[in-house]
Every structure is written in structure tokens, then in C-alpha cells.
Short mmCIF file of C-alpha atoms and ligand atoms in Angstrom, two decimals:
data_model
loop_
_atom_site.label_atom_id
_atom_site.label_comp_id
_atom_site.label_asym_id
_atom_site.label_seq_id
_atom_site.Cartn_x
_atom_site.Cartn_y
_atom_site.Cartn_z
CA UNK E 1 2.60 13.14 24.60
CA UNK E 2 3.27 11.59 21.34
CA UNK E 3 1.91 12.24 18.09
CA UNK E 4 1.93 8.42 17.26
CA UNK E 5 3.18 6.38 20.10
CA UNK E 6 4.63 3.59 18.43
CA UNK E 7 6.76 2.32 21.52
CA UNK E 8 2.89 1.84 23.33
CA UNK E 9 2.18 -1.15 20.42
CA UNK E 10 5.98 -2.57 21.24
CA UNK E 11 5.41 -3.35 24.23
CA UNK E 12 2.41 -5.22 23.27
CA UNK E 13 3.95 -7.56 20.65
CA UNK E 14 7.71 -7.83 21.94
CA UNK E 15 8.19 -11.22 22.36
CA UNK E 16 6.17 -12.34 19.52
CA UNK E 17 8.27 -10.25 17.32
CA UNK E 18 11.39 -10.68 18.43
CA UNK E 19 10.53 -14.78 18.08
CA UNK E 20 9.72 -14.07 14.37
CA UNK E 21 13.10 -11.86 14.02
CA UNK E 22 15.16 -14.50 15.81
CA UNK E 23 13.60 -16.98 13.35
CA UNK E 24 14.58 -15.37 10.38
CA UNK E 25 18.55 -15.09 12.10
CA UNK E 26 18.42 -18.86 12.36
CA UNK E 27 17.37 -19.79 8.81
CA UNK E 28 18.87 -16.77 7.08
CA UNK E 29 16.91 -16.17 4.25
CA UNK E 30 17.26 -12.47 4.65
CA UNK E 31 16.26 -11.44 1.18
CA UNK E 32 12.62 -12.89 -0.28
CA UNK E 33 12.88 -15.99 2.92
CA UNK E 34 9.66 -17.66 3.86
CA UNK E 35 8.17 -15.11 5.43
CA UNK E 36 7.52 -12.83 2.74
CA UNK E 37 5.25 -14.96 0.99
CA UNK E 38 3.23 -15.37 3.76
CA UNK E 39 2.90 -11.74 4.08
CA UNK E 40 1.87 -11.61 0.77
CA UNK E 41 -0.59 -14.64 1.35
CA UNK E 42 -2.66 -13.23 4.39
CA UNK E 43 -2.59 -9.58 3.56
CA UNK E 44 -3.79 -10.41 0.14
CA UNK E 45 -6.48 -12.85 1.80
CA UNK E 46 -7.26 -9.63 4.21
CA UNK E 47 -7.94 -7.11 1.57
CA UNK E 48 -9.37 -9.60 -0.58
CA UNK E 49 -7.71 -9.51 -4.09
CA UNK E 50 -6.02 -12.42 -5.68
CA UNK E 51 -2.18 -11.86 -5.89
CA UNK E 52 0.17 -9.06 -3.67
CA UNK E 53 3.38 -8.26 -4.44
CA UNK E 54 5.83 -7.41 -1.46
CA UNK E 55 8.31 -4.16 -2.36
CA UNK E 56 10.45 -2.05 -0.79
CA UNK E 57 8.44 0.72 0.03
CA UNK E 58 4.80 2.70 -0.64
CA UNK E 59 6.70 4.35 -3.62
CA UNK E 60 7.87 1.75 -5.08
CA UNK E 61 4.49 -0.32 -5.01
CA UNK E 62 3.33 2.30 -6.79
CA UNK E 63 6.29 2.30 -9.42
CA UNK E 64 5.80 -1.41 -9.91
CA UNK E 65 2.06 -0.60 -10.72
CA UNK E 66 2.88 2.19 -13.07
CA UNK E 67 6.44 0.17 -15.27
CA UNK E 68 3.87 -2.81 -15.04
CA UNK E 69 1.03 -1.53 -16.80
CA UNK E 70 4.07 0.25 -19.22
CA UNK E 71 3.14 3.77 -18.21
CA UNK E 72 6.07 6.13 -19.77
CA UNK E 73 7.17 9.15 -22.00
CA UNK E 74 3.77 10.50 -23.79
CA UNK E 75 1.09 9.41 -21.10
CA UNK E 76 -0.74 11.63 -18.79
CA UNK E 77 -1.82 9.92 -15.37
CA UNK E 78 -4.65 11.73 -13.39
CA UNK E 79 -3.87 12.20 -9.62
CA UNK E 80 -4.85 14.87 -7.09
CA UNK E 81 -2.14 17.54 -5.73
CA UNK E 82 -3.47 17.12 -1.95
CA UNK E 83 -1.56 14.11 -1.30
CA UNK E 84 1.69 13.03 -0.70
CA UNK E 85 4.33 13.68 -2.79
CA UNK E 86 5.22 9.85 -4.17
CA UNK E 87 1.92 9.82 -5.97
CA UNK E 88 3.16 12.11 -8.25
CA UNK E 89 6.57 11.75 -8.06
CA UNK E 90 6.97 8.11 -9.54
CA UNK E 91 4.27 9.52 -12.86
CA UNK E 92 7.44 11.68 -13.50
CA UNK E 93 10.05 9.29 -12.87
CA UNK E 94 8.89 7.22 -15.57
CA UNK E 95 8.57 10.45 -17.76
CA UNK E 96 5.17 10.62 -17.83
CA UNK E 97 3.06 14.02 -17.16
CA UNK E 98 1.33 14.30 -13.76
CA UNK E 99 -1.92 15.75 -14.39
CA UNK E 100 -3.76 16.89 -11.63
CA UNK E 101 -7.40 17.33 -10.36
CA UNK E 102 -8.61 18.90 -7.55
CA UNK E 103 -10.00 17.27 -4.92
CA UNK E 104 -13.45 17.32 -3.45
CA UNK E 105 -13.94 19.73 0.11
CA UNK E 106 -15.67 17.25 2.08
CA UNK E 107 -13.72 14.10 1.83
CA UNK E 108 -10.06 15.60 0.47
CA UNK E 109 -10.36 12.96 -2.38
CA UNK E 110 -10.41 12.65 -6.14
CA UNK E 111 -13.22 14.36 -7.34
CA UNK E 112 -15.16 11.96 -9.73
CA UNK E 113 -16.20 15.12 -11.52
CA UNK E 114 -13.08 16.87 -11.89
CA UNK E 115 -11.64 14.07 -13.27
CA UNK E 116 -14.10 13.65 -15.63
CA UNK E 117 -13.85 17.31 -16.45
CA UNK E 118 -9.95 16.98 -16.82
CA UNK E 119 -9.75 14.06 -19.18
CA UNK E 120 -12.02 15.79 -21.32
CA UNK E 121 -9.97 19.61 -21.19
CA UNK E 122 -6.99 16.82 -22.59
CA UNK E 123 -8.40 15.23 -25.45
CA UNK E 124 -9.60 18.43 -26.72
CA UNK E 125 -6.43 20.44 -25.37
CA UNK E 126 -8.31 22.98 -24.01
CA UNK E 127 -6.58 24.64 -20.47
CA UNK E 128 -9.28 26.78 -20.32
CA UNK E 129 -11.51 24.05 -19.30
CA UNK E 130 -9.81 22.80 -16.67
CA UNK E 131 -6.04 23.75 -15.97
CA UNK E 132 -3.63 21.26 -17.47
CA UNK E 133 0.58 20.64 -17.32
CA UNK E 134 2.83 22.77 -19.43
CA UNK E 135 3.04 20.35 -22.47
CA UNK E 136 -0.73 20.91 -23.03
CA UNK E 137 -0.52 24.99 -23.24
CA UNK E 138 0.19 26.98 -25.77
CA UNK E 139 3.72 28.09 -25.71
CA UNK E 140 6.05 30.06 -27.56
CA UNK E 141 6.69 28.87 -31.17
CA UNK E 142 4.42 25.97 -30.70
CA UNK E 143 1.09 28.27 -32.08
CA UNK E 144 0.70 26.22 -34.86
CA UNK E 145 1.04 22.76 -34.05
CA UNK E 146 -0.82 24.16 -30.60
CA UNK E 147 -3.92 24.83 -33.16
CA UNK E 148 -4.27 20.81 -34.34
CA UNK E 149 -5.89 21.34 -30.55
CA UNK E 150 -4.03 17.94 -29.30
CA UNK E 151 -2.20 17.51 -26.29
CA UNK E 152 0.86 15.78 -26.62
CA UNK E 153 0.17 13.44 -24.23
CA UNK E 154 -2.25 11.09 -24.01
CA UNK E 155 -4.64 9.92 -21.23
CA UNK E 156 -3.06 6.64 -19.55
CA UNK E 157 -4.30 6.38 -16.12
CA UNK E 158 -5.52 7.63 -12.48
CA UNK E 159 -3.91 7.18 -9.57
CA UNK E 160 -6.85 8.30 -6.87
CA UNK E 161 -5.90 8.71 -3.20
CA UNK E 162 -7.18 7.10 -0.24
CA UNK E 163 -6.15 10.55 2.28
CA UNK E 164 -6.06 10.16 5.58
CA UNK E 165 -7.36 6.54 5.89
CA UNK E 166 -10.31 7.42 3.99
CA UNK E 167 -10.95 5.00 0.42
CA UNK E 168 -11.57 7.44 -2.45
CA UNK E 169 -15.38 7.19 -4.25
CA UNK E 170 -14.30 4.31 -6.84
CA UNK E 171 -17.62 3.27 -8.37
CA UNK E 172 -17.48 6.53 -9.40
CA UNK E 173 -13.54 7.06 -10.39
CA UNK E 174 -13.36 3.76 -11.53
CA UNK E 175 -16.50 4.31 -13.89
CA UNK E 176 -15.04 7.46 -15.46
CA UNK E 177 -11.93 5.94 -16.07
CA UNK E 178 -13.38 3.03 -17.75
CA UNK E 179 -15.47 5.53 -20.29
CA UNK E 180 -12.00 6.83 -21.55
CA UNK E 181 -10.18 3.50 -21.41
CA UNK E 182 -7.89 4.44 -18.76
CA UNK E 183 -6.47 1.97 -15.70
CA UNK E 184 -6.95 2.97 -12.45
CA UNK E 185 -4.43 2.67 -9.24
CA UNK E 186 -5.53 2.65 -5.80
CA UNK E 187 -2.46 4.46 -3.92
CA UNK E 188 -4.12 2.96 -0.43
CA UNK E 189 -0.66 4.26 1.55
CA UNK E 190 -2.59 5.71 4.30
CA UNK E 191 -5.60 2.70 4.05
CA UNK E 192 -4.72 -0.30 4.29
CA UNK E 193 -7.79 -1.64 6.93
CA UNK E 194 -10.23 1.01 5.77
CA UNK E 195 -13.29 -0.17 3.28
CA UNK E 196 -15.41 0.69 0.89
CA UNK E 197 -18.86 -0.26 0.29
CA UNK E 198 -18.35 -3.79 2.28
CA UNK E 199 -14.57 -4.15 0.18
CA UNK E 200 -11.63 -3.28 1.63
CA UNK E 201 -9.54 -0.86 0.77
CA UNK E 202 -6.10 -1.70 -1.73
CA UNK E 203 -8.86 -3.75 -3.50
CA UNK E 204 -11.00 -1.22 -4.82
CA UNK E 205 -9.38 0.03 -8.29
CA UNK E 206 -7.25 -2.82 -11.28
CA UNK E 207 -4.25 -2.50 -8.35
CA UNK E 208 -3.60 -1.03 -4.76
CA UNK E 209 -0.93 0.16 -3.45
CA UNK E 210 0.17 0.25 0.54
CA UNK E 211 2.72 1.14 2.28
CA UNK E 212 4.43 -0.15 5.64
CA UNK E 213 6.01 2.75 6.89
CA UNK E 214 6.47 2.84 10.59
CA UNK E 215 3.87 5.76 10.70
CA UNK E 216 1.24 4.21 8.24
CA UNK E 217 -1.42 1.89 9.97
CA UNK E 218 0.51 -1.07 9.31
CA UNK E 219 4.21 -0.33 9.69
CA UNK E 220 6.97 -1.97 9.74
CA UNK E 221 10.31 -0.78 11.51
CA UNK E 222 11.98 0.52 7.98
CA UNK E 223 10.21 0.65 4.67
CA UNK E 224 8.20 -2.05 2.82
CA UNK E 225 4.85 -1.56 0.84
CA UNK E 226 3.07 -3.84 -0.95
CA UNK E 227 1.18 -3.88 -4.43
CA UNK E 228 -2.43 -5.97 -4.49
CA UNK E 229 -4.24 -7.12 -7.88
CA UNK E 230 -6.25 -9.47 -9.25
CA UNK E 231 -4.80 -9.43 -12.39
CA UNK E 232 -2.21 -12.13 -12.97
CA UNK E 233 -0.39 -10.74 -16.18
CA UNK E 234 0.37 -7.78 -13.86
CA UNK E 235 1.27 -9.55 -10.91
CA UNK E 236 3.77 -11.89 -12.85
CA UNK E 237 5.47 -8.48 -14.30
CA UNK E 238 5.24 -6.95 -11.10
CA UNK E 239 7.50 -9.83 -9.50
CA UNK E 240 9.40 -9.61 -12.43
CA UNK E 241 10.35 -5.80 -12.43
CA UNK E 242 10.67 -6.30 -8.48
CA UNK E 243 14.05 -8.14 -9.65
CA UNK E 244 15.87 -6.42 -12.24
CA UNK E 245 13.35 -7.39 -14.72
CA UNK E 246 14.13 -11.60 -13.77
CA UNK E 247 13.41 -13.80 -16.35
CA UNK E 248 13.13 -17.49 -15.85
CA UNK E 249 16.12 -17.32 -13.73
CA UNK E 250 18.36 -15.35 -11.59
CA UNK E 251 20.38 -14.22 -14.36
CA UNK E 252 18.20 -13.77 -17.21
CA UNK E 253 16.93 -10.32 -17.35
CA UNK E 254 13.71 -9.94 -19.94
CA UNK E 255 12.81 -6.52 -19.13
CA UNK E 256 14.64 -3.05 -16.79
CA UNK E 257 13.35 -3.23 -13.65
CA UNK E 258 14.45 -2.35 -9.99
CA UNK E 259 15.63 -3.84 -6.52
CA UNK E 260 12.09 -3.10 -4.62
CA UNK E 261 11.85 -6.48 -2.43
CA UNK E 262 10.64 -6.32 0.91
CA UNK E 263 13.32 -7.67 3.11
CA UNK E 264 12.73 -10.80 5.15
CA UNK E 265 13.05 -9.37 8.64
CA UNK E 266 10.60 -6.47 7.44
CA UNK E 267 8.14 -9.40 6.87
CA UNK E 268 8.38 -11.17 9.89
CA UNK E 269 7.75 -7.88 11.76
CA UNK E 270 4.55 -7.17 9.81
CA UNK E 271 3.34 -10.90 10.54
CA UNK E 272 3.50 -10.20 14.32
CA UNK E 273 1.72 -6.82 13.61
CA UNK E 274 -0.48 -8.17 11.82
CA UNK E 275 -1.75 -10.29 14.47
CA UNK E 276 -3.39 -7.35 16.34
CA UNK E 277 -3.88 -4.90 13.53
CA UNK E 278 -7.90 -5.78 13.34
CA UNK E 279 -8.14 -4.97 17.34
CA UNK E 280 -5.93 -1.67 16.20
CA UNK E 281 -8.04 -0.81 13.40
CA UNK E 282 -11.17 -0.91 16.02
CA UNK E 283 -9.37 1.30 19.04
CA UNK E 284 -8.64 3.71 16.02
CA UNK E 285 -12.48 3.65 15.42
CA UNK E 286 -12.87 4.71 19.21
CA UNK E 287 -10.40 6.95 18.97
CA UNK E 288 -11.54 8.86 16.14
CA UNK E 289 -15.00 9.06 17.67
CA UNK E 290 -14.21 10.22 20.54
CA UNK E 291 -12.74 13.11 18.96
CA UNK E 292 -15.89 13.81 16.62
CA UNK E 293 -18.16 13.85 19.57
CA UNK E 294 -15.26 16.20 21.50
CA UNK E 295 -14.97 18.84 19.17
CA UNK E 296 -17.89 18.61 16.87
CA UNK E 297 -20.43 20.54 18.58
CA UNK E 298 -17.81 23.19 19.52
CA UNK E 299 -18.10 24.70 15.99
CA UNK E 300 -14.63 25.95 16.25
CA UNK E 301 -13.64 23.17 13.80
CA UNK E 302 -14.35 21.61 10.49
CA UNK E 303 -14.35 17.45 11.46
CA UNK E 304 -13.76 14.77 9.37
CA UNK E 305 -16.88 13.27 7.82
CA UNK E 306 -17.30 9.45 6.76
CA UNK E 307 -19.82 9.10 3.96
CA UNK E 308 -22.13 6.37 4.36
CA UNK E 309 -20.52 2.85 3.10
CA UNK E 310 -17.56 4.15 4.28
CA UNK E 311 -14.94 3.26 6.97
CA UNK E 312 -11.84 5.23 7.46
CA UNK E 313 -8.55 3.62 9.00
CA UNK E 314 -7.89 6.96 10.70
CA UNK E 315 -4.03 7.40 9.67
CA UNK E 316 -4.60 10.50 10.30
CA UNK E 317 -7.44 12.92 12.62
CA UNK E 318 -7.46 15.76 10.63
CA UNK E 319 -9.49 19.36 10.97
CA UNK E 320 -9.49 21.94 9.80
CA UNK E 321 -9.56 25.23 11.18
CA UNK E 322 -12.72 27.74 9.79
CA UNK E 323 -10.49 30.77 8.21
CA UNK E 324 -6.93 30.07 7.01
CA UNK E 325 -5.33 32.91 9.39
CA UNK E 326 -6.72 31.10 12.26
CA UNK E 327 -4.91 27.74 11.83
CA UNK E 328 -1.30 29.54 13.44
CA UNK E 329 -3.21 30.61 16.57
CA UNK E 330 -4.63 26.99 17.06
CA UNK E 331 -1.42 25.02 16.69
CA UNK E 332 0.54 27.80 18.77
CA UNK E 333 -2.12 27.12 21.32
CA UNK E 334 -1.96 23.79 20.86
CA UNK E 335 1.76 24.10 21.46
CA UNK E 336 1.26 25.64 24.61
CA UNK E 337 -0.81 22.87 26.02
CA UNK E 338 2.10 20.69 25.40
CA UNK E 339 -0.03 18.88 22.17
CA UNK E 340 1.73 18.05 19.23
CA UNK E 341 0.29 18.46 15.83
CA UNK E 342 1.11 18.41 11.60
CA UNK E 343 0.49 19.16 8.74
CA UNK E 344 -0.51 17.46 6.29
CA UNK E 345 0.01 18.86 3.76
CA UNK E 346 1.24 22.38 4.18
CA UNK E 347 1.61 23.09 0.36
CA UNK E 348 -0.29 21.39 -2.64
CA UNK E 349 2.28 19.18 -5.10
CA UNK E 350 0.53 21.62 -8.15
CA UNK E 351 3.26 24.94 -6.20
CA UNK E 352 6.05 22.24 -5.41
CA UNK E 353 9.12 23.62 -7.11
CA UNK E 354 9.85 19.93 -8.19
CA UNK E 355 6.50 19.86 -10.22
CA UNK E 356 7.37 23.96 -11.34
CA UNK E 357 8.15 22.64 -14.91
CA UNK E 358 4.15 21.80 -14.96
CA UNK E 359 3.30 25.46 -15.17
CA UNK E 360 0.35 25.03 -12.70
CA UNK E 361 0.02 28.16 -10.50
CA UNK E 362 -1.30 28.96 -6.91
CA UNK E 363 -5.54 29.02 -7.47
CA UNK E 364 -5.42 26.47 -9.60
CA UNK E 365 -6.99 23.65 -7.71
CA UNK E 366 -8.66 26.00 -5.29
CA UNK E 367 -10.37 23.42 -2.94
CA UNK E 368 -6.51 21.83 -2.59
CA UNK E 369 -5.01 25.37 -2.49
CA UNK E 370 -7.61 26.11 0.19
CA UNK E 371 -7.02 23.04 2.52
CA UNK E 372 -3.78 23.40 2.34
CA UNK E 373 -4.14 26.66 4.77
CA UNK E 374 -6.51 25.48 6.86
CA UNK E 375 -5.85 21.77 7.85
CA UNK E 376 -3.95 20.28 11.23
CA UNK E 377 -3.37 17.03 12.72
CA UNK E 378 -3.95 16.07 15.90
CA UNK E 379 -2.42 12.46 17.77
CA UNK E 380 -4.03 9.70 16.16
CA UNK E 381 -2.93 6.08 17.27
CA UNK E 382 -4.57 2.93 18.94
CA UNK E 383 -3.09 3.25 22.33
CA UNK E 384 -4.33 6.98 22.10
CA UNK E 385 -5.22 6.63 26.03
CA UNK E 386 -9.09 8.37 27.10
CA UNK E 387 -7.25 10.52 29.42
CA UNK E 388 -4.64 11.64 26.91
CA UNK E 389 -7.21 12.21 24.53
CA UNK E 390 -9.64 14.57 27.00
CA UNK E 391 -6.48 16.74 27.69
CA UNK E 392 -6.22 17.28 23.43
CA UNK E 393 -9.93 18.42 23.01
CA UNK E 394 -10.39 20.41 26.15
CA UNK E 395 -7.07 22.10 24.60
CA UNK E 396 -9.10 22.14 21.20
CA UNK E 397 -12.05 23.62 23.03
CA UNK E 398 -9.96 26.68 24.96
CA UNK E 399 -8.70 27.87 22.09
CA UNK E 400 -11.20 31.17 21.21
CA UNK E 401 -10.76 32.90 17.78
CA UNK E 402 -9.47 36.18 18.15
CA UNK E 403 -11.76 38.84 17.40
C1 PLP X 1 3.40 7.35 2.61
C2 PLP X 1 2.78 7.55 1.30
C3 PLP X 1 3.37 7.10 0.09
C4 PLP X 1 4.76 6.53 0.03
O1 PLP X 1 5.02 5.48 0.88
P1 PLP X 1 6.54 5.17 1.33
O2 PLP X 1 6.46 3.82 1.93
O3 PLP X 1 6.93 6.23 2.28
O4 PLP X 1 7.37 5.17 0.10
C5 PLP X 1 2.65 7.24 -1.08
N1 PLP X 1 1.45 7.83 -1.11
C6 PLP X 1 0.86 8.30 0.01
C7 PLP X 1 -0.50 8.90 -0.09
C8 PLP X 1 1.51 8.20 1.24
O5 PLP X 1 0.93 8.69 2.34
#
């Protein structure tokens, strides 16, 4: 059994895609060719924003977002620590401070309140408000300055997280954000084909971000991601910055930038995918509810829930065991049964060693901290076969807490 059968989709769309690849051979336009551009055309048409900008990868969509909108040294962006870490990792890149805010139990996403709770524990550099990055405590030698109350950086913008497939709660996050003037980033890695109050996802905050990692719920075979805005100024810097900072031509640089294109063949893959990714995006639908009405009334598990509005891509089924000592006797049992599982994620970014300089400690984001312990993943794919599928939750449903 596989945990997401991508050879089961391959077989479906060989000889369309290998058309599209041999294409690309013949006219050779293996870096930014034809094909990219109209990638960028129908997936922007699909999600519904103006502009996209093709890139090398989910990471670097969301790099392109942040050098675009001139995030750097001295700004604080918002983000949650239950995620992956790239969200995080590119606010540091750029030498900006990752400030983080727990999520909320239900849904695993930004919580509108926290945030709002955050920004505010900033401006008035207060950690005992809400916990915030080392540069924001008191430290040694610093008492005085410490007292002017100030954080040294400022508020710049969120980057909320669509987790698991799931679109964050944006009226909400992206009204917050506008009361404090900050600029809001969609990182829509896991959900691209969800939506959002009739939108679909990657369209929901100023820019998304997606990626096309074989695993996400449009992949490619490699890395690619994409960036998706209405804004033009952005998108025009964006495409810029995509190049080495291109000016008007190839070797006129106006501004540092990076080599983040989405290569030609890449493109031409997702076109063919793209062909069946609606049907996909509705087997994932049956999937995912076969599962709910599986395992729900068991009571062994917490199940995902879908607020109303909502619609979840399902890149991921994930539940959650009831008590954080259980979850090793379910996946060993699970194991057994020849089922695979994951984690995501085993350990919040807040306890990462690469984020230790932030000074967070374990506790504080305790609904992260806490769902960290307790969440699995089971197989979660289109071609997830009924059959397949009965075997994982009568395996789900033998498993009996011990005593
Ligand atoms: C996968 C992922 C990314 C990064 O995408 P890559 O294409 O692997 O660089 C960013 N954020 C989240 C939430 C992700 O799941």
C-alpha cells in the first residue's frame, strides 16, 4: 500500500504527458518556453486572480512574495509554528524575525485572535502578553533601551497557512492585518484546489503561494511552485526578481534577485495534470469522506472538521489520536496491518534548533505544542481504491487503547 500512489495517476495521463514532454524536446525552449506561460495563464484563470508567476519551487514562491513586497532586516512577519518549515524559513533568509502565533485546535490554522493578540504584545513590547522572538525580550545589558518598551522590529506582514488542504479564516486574518497596516501572504502549498467562501484558495490574501511538489495536490515530477496576485506592481517585480533582478533586458540587472523559474518540461507536465486535477480534487472529496464516516463514530479519533464555506483539497487526512501517549500504539498498530502513516509535523518550528536563536520555548504555543504529539497521517490520494481504504479504517477501528 502506498501512502500517495503517484504511479496510479501515471498511468492515467502517460501518453498525454509524454506528448507534451516530447514537444518541449522538439522546440527546445527548456528554460521559460511556451509552456510556462500557459501554466501561468490557466492556473491563474483557475484560482481566479489576475497575474501568476511560475518559480522554482513552494519556497521560493514564497521568497518572491516576501523580496517583492521588500520584506528584510527590522520587520517581523506573523506565521504559525505548525506548518512546514519554508514558511518560516524564507522570513529569516531575508533577515527578518519570524514571529509566531499559535494556531487554532479545530482547524490547525492561524488563529485570527492570536494574531491579533501578537501584533499588539509587539507594538507595545510586551512578552508577557503573548510570547515573542528574542529581539523583543529583555536581555542582558539591553534594560534600558528594553524600558522605551519598543521592539526592534516592526510589524511587516502575515504569512497564514492553508494546513493540510484546508484555506485559513481570511476575512478574518486578512481584516486584522489590514487594522495594523500589514500585507498578508497566502502560503496555499498544501491548497491549491481547496476554497474559501465560493473563492479559491491561492486567491484569498494580497498573494498566494503554491507549490508543485510531486506530493502536493498538483505536482509536478521535480519542484516548481507558483506565486498568484492581483497586484501588478508585484507581479512585474516578482518576474523581475525571478531573473536576477532583469531589467529591460537580459543583461540589465535593476534590483538582486534569484534563479527561481519553473523549467519548461516542469510546465508541460503540470498542463497534462492539470487536465484531470478537477476530477482528482472530487475523488479526494470521496476519499476523505469515506474516512470521516469510517472512523468518526468510533470515538477513538479526533477527525478533521470542515467549517461551513469551506472545502479542503485533502493533501493530507489527518487525526489525531485522544492522549499524546496513545499516538505510538496507533501507528505501531498501524504498522502491523501493513498501513503506512506520517507525521506531520512531529515537532513545532517555535523548538526547531534552526529557529533556537528566537528564544521561544516548549509550551509556548500550547495548542501547536499539543498537536504536535497527537497528530498522524493516514494514505490520502485520488486513486485511494474503496477496498484499500476499508482495510485502513477497519485497522483504525482494531486498534483499542490500552487500559
Ligand atoms: C511544501 C510546502 C512548502 C514548500 O514547498 P516546496 O515546493 O517544497 O519548496 C511551503 N509551505 C508549506 C506549508 C508546504 O507544505
Amino acid at each position: 500500500m502506498q501512502f500517495i500512489d503517484l504511479a496510479a495517476q501515471q498511468k492515467r495521463i502517460v501518453n498525454d504527458v509524454t506528448a507534451r514532454m516530447k514537444k518541449v524536446l522538439d522546440h527546445g525552449a527548456y528554460i521559460q518556453g511556451p509552456e510556462v506561460k500557459e501554466l501561468e495563464k490557466e492556473l491563474s484563470a483557475y484560482v481566479g486572480t489576475d497575474h501568476a508567476v511560475a518559480c522554482s519551487s513552494g519556497t521560493d514562491a514564497l521568497l518572491l512574495a516576501l523580496m517583492a513586497m521588500g520584506v528584510g532586516p527590522g520587520d517581523a512577519v506573523f506565521t504559525t509554528p505548525f506548518t512546514f518549515i519554508a514558511t518560516a524559513e524564507v522570513v529569516s533568509l531575508l533577515g527578518a524575525v519570524p514571529v509566531f502565533v499559535d494556531v487554532d485546535p479545530v482547524t490547525y490554522n492561524m488563529s485570527p485572535e492570536a494574531l491579533e493578540t501578537a501584533i499588539s504584545a509587539l507594538a507595545s513590547g510586551d512578552p508577557a502578553k503573548h510570547p515573542l522572538p528574542a529581539p523583543c525580550k529583555p536581555g542582558k545589558g539591553d534594560k534600558v533601551a528594553w524600558m522605551g518598551g519598543a521592539c526592534p522590529v516592526k510589524p511587516k506582514a502575515v504569512i497564514a497557512v492553508d494546513l493540510f488542504g484546508l484555506p485559513a479564516d481570511y476575512d478574518a486574518i486578512n481584516a486584522v492585518a489590514a487594522r495594523h497596516g500589514l500585507v498578508v501572504i497566502e502560503d496555499g502549498a498544501q491548497s491549491f484546489g481547496g476554497e474559501y467562501k465560493g473563492r479559491k484558495a491561492c486567491s484569498l490574501a494580497k498573494v498566494g503561494c503554491t507549490s508543485f511538489f510531486p506530493a502536493k495536490p498538483l505536482g509536478c515530477y521535480g519542484d516548481g511552485g507558483m506565486v498568484f496576485t492581483d497586484d501588478l506592481n508585484l507581479t512585474e517585480i516578482m518576474r523581475s526578481i525571478r531573473v536576477h533582478g532583469q531589467g529591460g533586458h537580459k543583461y540589465d540587472n535593476v534590483r538582486i534577485g534569484i534563479n527561481g523559474r519553473l523549467d519548461t518540461l516542469q510546465a508541460a507536465i503540470l498542463l497534462s495534470k492539470f487536465l484531470v486535477f478537477p476530477d482528482e480534487v472530487e475523488r479526494r472529496q470521496a476519499v476523505a469522506k469515506r474516512y470521516a464516516e469510517g472512523v468518526a463514530a468510533s470515538g477513538l479519533y479526533v477527525v478533521p472538521t470542515v467549517p461551513a464555506g469551506y472545502r479542503s483539497v485533502w493533501a493530507q487526512y489527518t487525526l489525531a489520536v485522544k492522549k499524546a501517549g496513545q499516538r505510538d500504539q496507533v501507528l505501531a498498530h498501524l504498522k502491523d496491518q501493513g498501513i503506512p502513516t506520517a507525521i506531520y509535523y512531529p515537532k513545532p518550528l517555535h523548538r526547531q534548533d534552526a529557529f533556537a536563536h528566537l528564544g521561544y520555548k516548549a509550551g509556548d504555543f500550547p495548542v501547536s505544542d499539543d498537536v504536535c504529539d497527537r497528530v498522524f497521517s493516514v494514505p490520502m490520494h485520488p486513486y485511494l481504491e474503496a477496498g484499500e481504504q476499508n482495510k485502513i479504517i477497519a485497522a483504525l477501528l482494531s486498534w483499542k487503547p490500552a487500559a
